[in-house]
Amino acid sequence: MLALDISVLIAAIVNALAHESAHGIVARHLGGHWLGLRWRSGRLSTAIDMTGLNVKAHRQIAMAGVLVDLAMALVSSLLWFRYGLSWAKGPVIWTSVSLLINGCPLIPHSDGWQIIFGGRHLANPKG
């Protein structure tokens, strides 16, 4: 049971860092500037200066995090189901829940919300 708890903790940390890093990398590629990480209302987010970027770029930056969550869920599922690694059960659940929450368009300012509704307020450094 301890191995499962540790694997979930590791998955949570790696998933959060990979997710937020994806936003920063794509933003940098599209001309934005990474300003750092912030913790607000129980959520970790990336602050990015996206002055001058169009709505399509905002959506691509938001999509990067969702794609990383999807990749992490697929990798942990592969480890559990294909290779029978029982410790991967926790990361499968964690990454799947993370994907559902981050990709949900019903949660204001989530990545899914940014993708569907245009993303004018994505990671506003002053907001």
PDB file of C-alpha atoms in Angstrom:
ATOM      1  CA  MET A   1       0.000   0.000   0.000  1.00  0.00           C
ATOM      2  CA  LEU A   2       2.909   2.348   0.717  1.00  0.00           C
ATOM      3  CA  ALA A   3       4.239   1.786  -2.819  1.00  0.00           C
ATOM      4  CA  LEU A   4       0.853   2.830  -4.204  1.00  0.00           C
ATOM      5  CA  ASP A   5       0.810   5.985  -2.054  1.00  0.00           C
ATOM      6  CA  ILE A   6       4.331   6.939  -3.116  1.00  0.00           C
ATOM      7  CA  SER A   7       3.561   6.248  -6.773  1.00  0.00           C
ATOM      8  CA  VAL A   8       0.517   8.547  -6.621  1.00  0.00           C
ATOM      9  CA  LEU A   9       2.596  11.292  -4.976  1.00  0.00           C
ATOM     10  CA  ILE A  10       5.307  10.966  -7.618  1.00  0.00           C
ATOM     11  CA  ALA A  11       2.691  10.931 -10.400  1.00  0.00           C
ATOM     12  CA  ALA A  12       1.056  14.057  -8.983  1.00  0.00           C
ATOM     13  CA  ILE A  13       4.330  15.970  -8.834  1.00  0.00           C
ATOM     14  CA  VAL A  14       5.566  14.836 -12.251  1.00  0.00           C
ATOM     15  CA  ASN A  15       2.171  15.445 -13.855  1.00  0.00           C
ATOM     16  CA  ALA A  16       1.872  18.963 -12.396  1.00  0.00           C
ATOM     17  CA  LEU A  17       5.391  19.930 -13.451  1.00  0.00           C
ATOM     18  CA  ALA A  18       5.004  18.448 -16.939  1.00  0.00           C
ATOM     19  CA  HIS A  19       1.587  20.060 -17.414  1.00  0.00           C
ATOM     20  CA  GLU A  20       2.710  23.535 -16.389  1.00  0.00           C
ATOM     21  CA  SER A  21       6.017  23.189 -18.267  1.00  0.00           C
ATOM     22  CA  ALA A  22       4.107  22.371 -21.448  1.00  0.00           C
ATOM     23  CA  HIS A  23       2.248  25.668 -21.161  1.00  0.00           C
ATOM     24  CA  GLY A  24       5.542  27.525 -20.732  1.00  0.00           C
ATOM     25  CA  ILE A  25       7.315  25.756 -23.602  1.00  0.00           C
ATOM     26  CA  VAL A  26       4.498  26.269 -26.098  1.00  0.00           C
ATOM     27  CA  ALA A  27       4.014  29.878 -24.988  1.00  0.00           C
ATOM     28  CA  ARG A  28       7.708  30.566 -25.473  1.00  0.00           C
ATOM     29  CA  HIS A  29       7.593  28.959 -28.920  1.00  0.00           C
ATOM     30  CA  LEU A  30       4.623  31.134 -29.915  1.00  0.00           C
ATOM     31  CA  GLY A  31       6.153  34.373 -28.608  1.00  0.00           C
ATOM     32  CA  GLY A  32       4.890  34.536 -25.032  1.00  0.00           C
ATOM     33  CA  HIS A  33       7.048  34.981 -21.947  1.00  0.00           C
ATOM     34  CA  TRP A  34       6.914  32.714 -18.914  1.00  0.00           C
ATOM     35  CA  LEU A  35       6.555  34.713 -15.691  1.00  0.00           C
ATOM     36  CA  GLY A  36       6.503  31.871 -13.181  1.00  0.00           C
ATOM     37  CA  LEU A  37       4.186  29.580 -11.280  1.00  0.00           C
ATOM     38  CA  ARG A  38       1.499  30.763  -8.906  1.00  0.00           C
ATOM     39  CA  TRP A  39      -0.813  29.133  -6.414  1.00  0.00           C
ATOM     40  CA  ARG A  40      -4.296  30.594  -6.273  1.00  0.00           C
ATOM     41  CA  SER A  41      -7.502  29.150  -4.813  1.00  0.00           C
ATOM     42  CA  GLY A  42      -6.013  25.704  -4.423  1.00  0.00           C
ATOM     43  CA  ARG A  43      -4.795  25.540  -8.019  1.00  0.00           C
ATOM     44  CA  LEU A  44      -1.313  25.676  -9.464  1.00  0.00           C
ATOM     45  CA  SER A  45      -1.087  27.753 -12.617  1.00  0.00           C
ATOM     46  CA  THR A  46       1.488  29.188 -14.961  1.00  0.00           C
ATOM     47  CA  ALA A  47       1.739  32.956 -15.352  1.00  0.00           C
ATOM     48  CA  ILE A  48       2.504  33.832 -18.958  1.00  0.00           C
ATOM     49  CA  ASP A  49       2.756  37.244 -20.588  1.00  0.00           C
ATOM     50  CA  MET A  50       0.876  36.724 -23.836  1.00  0.00           C
ATOM     51  CA  THR A  51       0.757  40.333 -24.976  1.00  0.00           C
ATOM     52  CA  GLY A  52       0.291  40.414 -28.724  1.00  0.00           C
ATOM     53  CA  LEU A  53      -0.696  36.757 -29.108  1.00  0.00           C
ATOM     54  CA  ASN A  54      -3.921  35.954 -30.915  1.00  0.00           C
ATOM     55  CA  VAL A  55      -6.758  33.721 -29.707  1.00  0.00           C
ATOM     56  CA  LYS A  56      -5.428  30.743 -31.671  1.00  0.00           C
ATOM     57  CA  ALA A  57      -2.127  30.966 -29.768  1.00  0.00           C
ATOM     58  CA  HIS A  58      -4.013  31.154 -26.457  1.00  0.00           C
ATOM     59  CA  ARG A  59      -5.897  27.982 -27.376  1.00  0.00           C
ATOM     60  CA  GLN A  60      -2.706  26.188 -28.426  1.00  0.00           C
ATOM     61  CA  ILE A  61      -1.051  27.065 -25.125  1.00  0.00           C
ATOM     62  CA  ALA A  62      -4.055  25.717 -23.209  1.00  0.00           C
ATOM     63  CA  MET A  63      -4.138  22.572 -25.358  1.00  0.00           C
ATOM     64  CA  ALA A  64      -0.505  21.791 -24.483  1.00  0.00           C
ATOM     65  CA  GLY A  65      -1.407  21.065 -20.860  1.00  0.00           C
ATOM     66  CA  VAL A  66      -4.347  18.850 -21.804  1.00  0.00           C
ATOM     67  CA  LEU A  67      -2.170  16.868 -24.222  1.00  0.00           C
ATOM     68  CA  VAL A  68       0.450  16.290 -21.526  1.00  0.00           C
ATOM     69  CA  ASP A  69      -2.267  15.067 -19.144  1.00  0.00           C
ATOM     70  CA  LEU A  70      -3.543  12.715 -21.851  1.00  0.00           C
ATOM     71  CA  ALA A  71      -0.040  11.388 -22.524  1.00  0.00           C
ATOM     72  CA  MET A  72       0.590  10.801 -18.813  1.00  0.00           C
ATOM     73  CA  ALA A  73      -2.732   8.951 -18.465  1.00  0.00           C
ATOM     74  CA  LEU A  74      -1.925   6.768 -21.470  1.00  0.00           C
ATOM     75  CA  VAL A  75       1.586   5.932 -20.247  1.00  0.00           C
ATOM     76  CA  SER A  76       0.425   5.024 -16.738  1.00  0.00           C
ATOM     77  CA  SER A  77      -2.435   2.956 -18.203  1.00  0.00           C
ATOM     78  CA  LEU A  78       0.028   1.123 -20.419  1.00  0.00           C
ATOM     79  CA  LEU A  79       2.255   0.362 -17.427  1.00  0.00           C
ATOM     80  CA  TRP A  80      -0.676  -0.997 -15.449  1.00  0.00           C
ATOM     81  CA  PHE A  81      -2.704  -2.885 -18.046  1.00  0.00           C
ATOM     82  CA  ARG A  82      -0.053  -4.026 -20.539  1.00  0.00           C
ATOM     83  CA  TYR A  83       2.824  -4.764 -18.191  1.00  0.00           C
ATOM     84  CA  GLY A  84       0.837  -5.595 -15.063  1.00  0.00           C
ATOM     85  CA  LEU A  85       2.632  -3.159 -12.785  1.00  0.00           C
ATOM     86  CA  SER A  86       0.243  -2.878  -9.852  1.00  0.00           C
ATOM     87  CA  TRP A  87       1.886   0.289  -8.509  1.00  0.00           C
ATOM     88  CA  ALA A  88       0.727   2.106 -11.676  1.00  0.00           C
ATOM     89  CA  LYS A  89      -2.939   1.834 -10.608  1.00  0.00           C
ATOM     90  CA  GLY A  90      -2.749   5.012  -8.509  1.00  0.00           C
ATOM     91  CA  PRO A  91      -1.075   7.092 -11.232  1.00  0.00           C
ATOM     92  CA  VAL A  92      -3.732   5.920 -13.722  1.00  0.00           C
ATOM     93  CA  ILE A  93      -6.440   7.267 -11.444  1.00  0.00           C
ATOM     94  CA  TRP A  94      -4.537  10.482 -10.660  1.00  0.00           C
ATOM     95  CA  THR A  95      -3.674  11.338 -14.265  1.00  0.00           C
ATOM     96  CA  SER A  96      -7.180  10.482 -15.475  1.00  0.00           C
ATOM     97  CA  VAL A  97      -8.778  12.748 -12.874  1.00  0.00           C
ATOM     98  CA  SER A  98      -6.268  15.484 -13.702  1.00  0.00           C
ATOM     99  CA  LEU A  99      -7.131  15.153 -17.386  1.00  0.00           C
ATOM    100  CA  LEU A 100     -10.851  15.366 -16.660  1.00  0.00           C
ATOM    101  CA  ILE A 101     -10.493  18.426 -14.425  1.00  0.00           C
ATOM    102  CA  ASN A 102      -8.037  20.324 -16.644  1.00  0.00           C
ATOM    103  CA  GLY A 103      -9.927  19.505 -19.823  1.00  0.00           C
ATOM    104  CA  CYS A 104     -13.411  20.288 -18.495  1.00  0.00           C
ATOM    105  CA  PRO A 105     -14.892  23.325 -20.264  1.00  0.00           C
ATOM    106  CA  LEU A 106     -17.402  23.807 -17.427  1.00  0.00           C
ATOM    107  CA  ILE A 107     -14.702  24.898 -14.948  1.00  0.00           C
ATOM    108  CA  PRO A 108     -13.965  28.613 -15.511  1.00  0.00           C
ATOM    109  CA  HIS A 109     -10.387  29.323 -16.614  1.00  0.00           C
ATOM    110  CA  SER A 110      -9.476  25.630 -16.860  1.00  0.00           C
ATOM    111  CA  ASP A 111      -7.593  24.568 -19.978  1.00  0.00           C
ATOM    112  CA  GLY A 112     -10.784  23.118 -21.459  1.00  0.00           C
ATOM    113  CA  TRP A 113     -12.595  26.395 -20.834  1.00  0.00           C
ATOM    114  CA  GLN A 114      -9.743  28.300 -22.507  1.00  0.00           C
ATOM    115  CA  ILE A 115      -9.812  26.002 -25.544  1.00  0.00           C
ATOM    116  CA  ILE A 116     -13.575  26.251 -26.075  1.00  0.00           C
ATOM    117  CA  PHE A 117     -14.269  29.866 -25.142  1.00  0.00           C
ATOM    118  CA  GLY A 118     -11.264  31.641 -26.589  1.00  0.00           C
ATOM    119  CA  GLY A 119      -8.754  32.095 -23.817  1.00  0.00           C
ATOM    120  CA  ARG A 120      -8.528  35.853 -23.458  1.00  0.00           C
ATOM    121  CA  HIS A 121      -7.878  35.477 -19.713  1.00  0.00           C
ATOM    122  CA  LEU A 122      -5.454  32.534 -19.822  1.00  0.00           C
ATOM    123  CA  ALA A 123      -2.771  33.032 -17.177  1.00  0.00           C
ATOM    124  CA  ASN A 124      -3.262  36.777 -16.936  1.00  0.00           C
ATOM    125  CA  PRO A 125      -0.224  37.888 -14.884  1.00  0.00           C
ATOM    126  CA  LYS A 126      -2.111  40.852 -13.407  1.00  0.00           C
ATOM    127  CA  GLY A 127      -5.348  38.986 -12.656  1.00  0.00           C
TER     128      GLY A 127
END
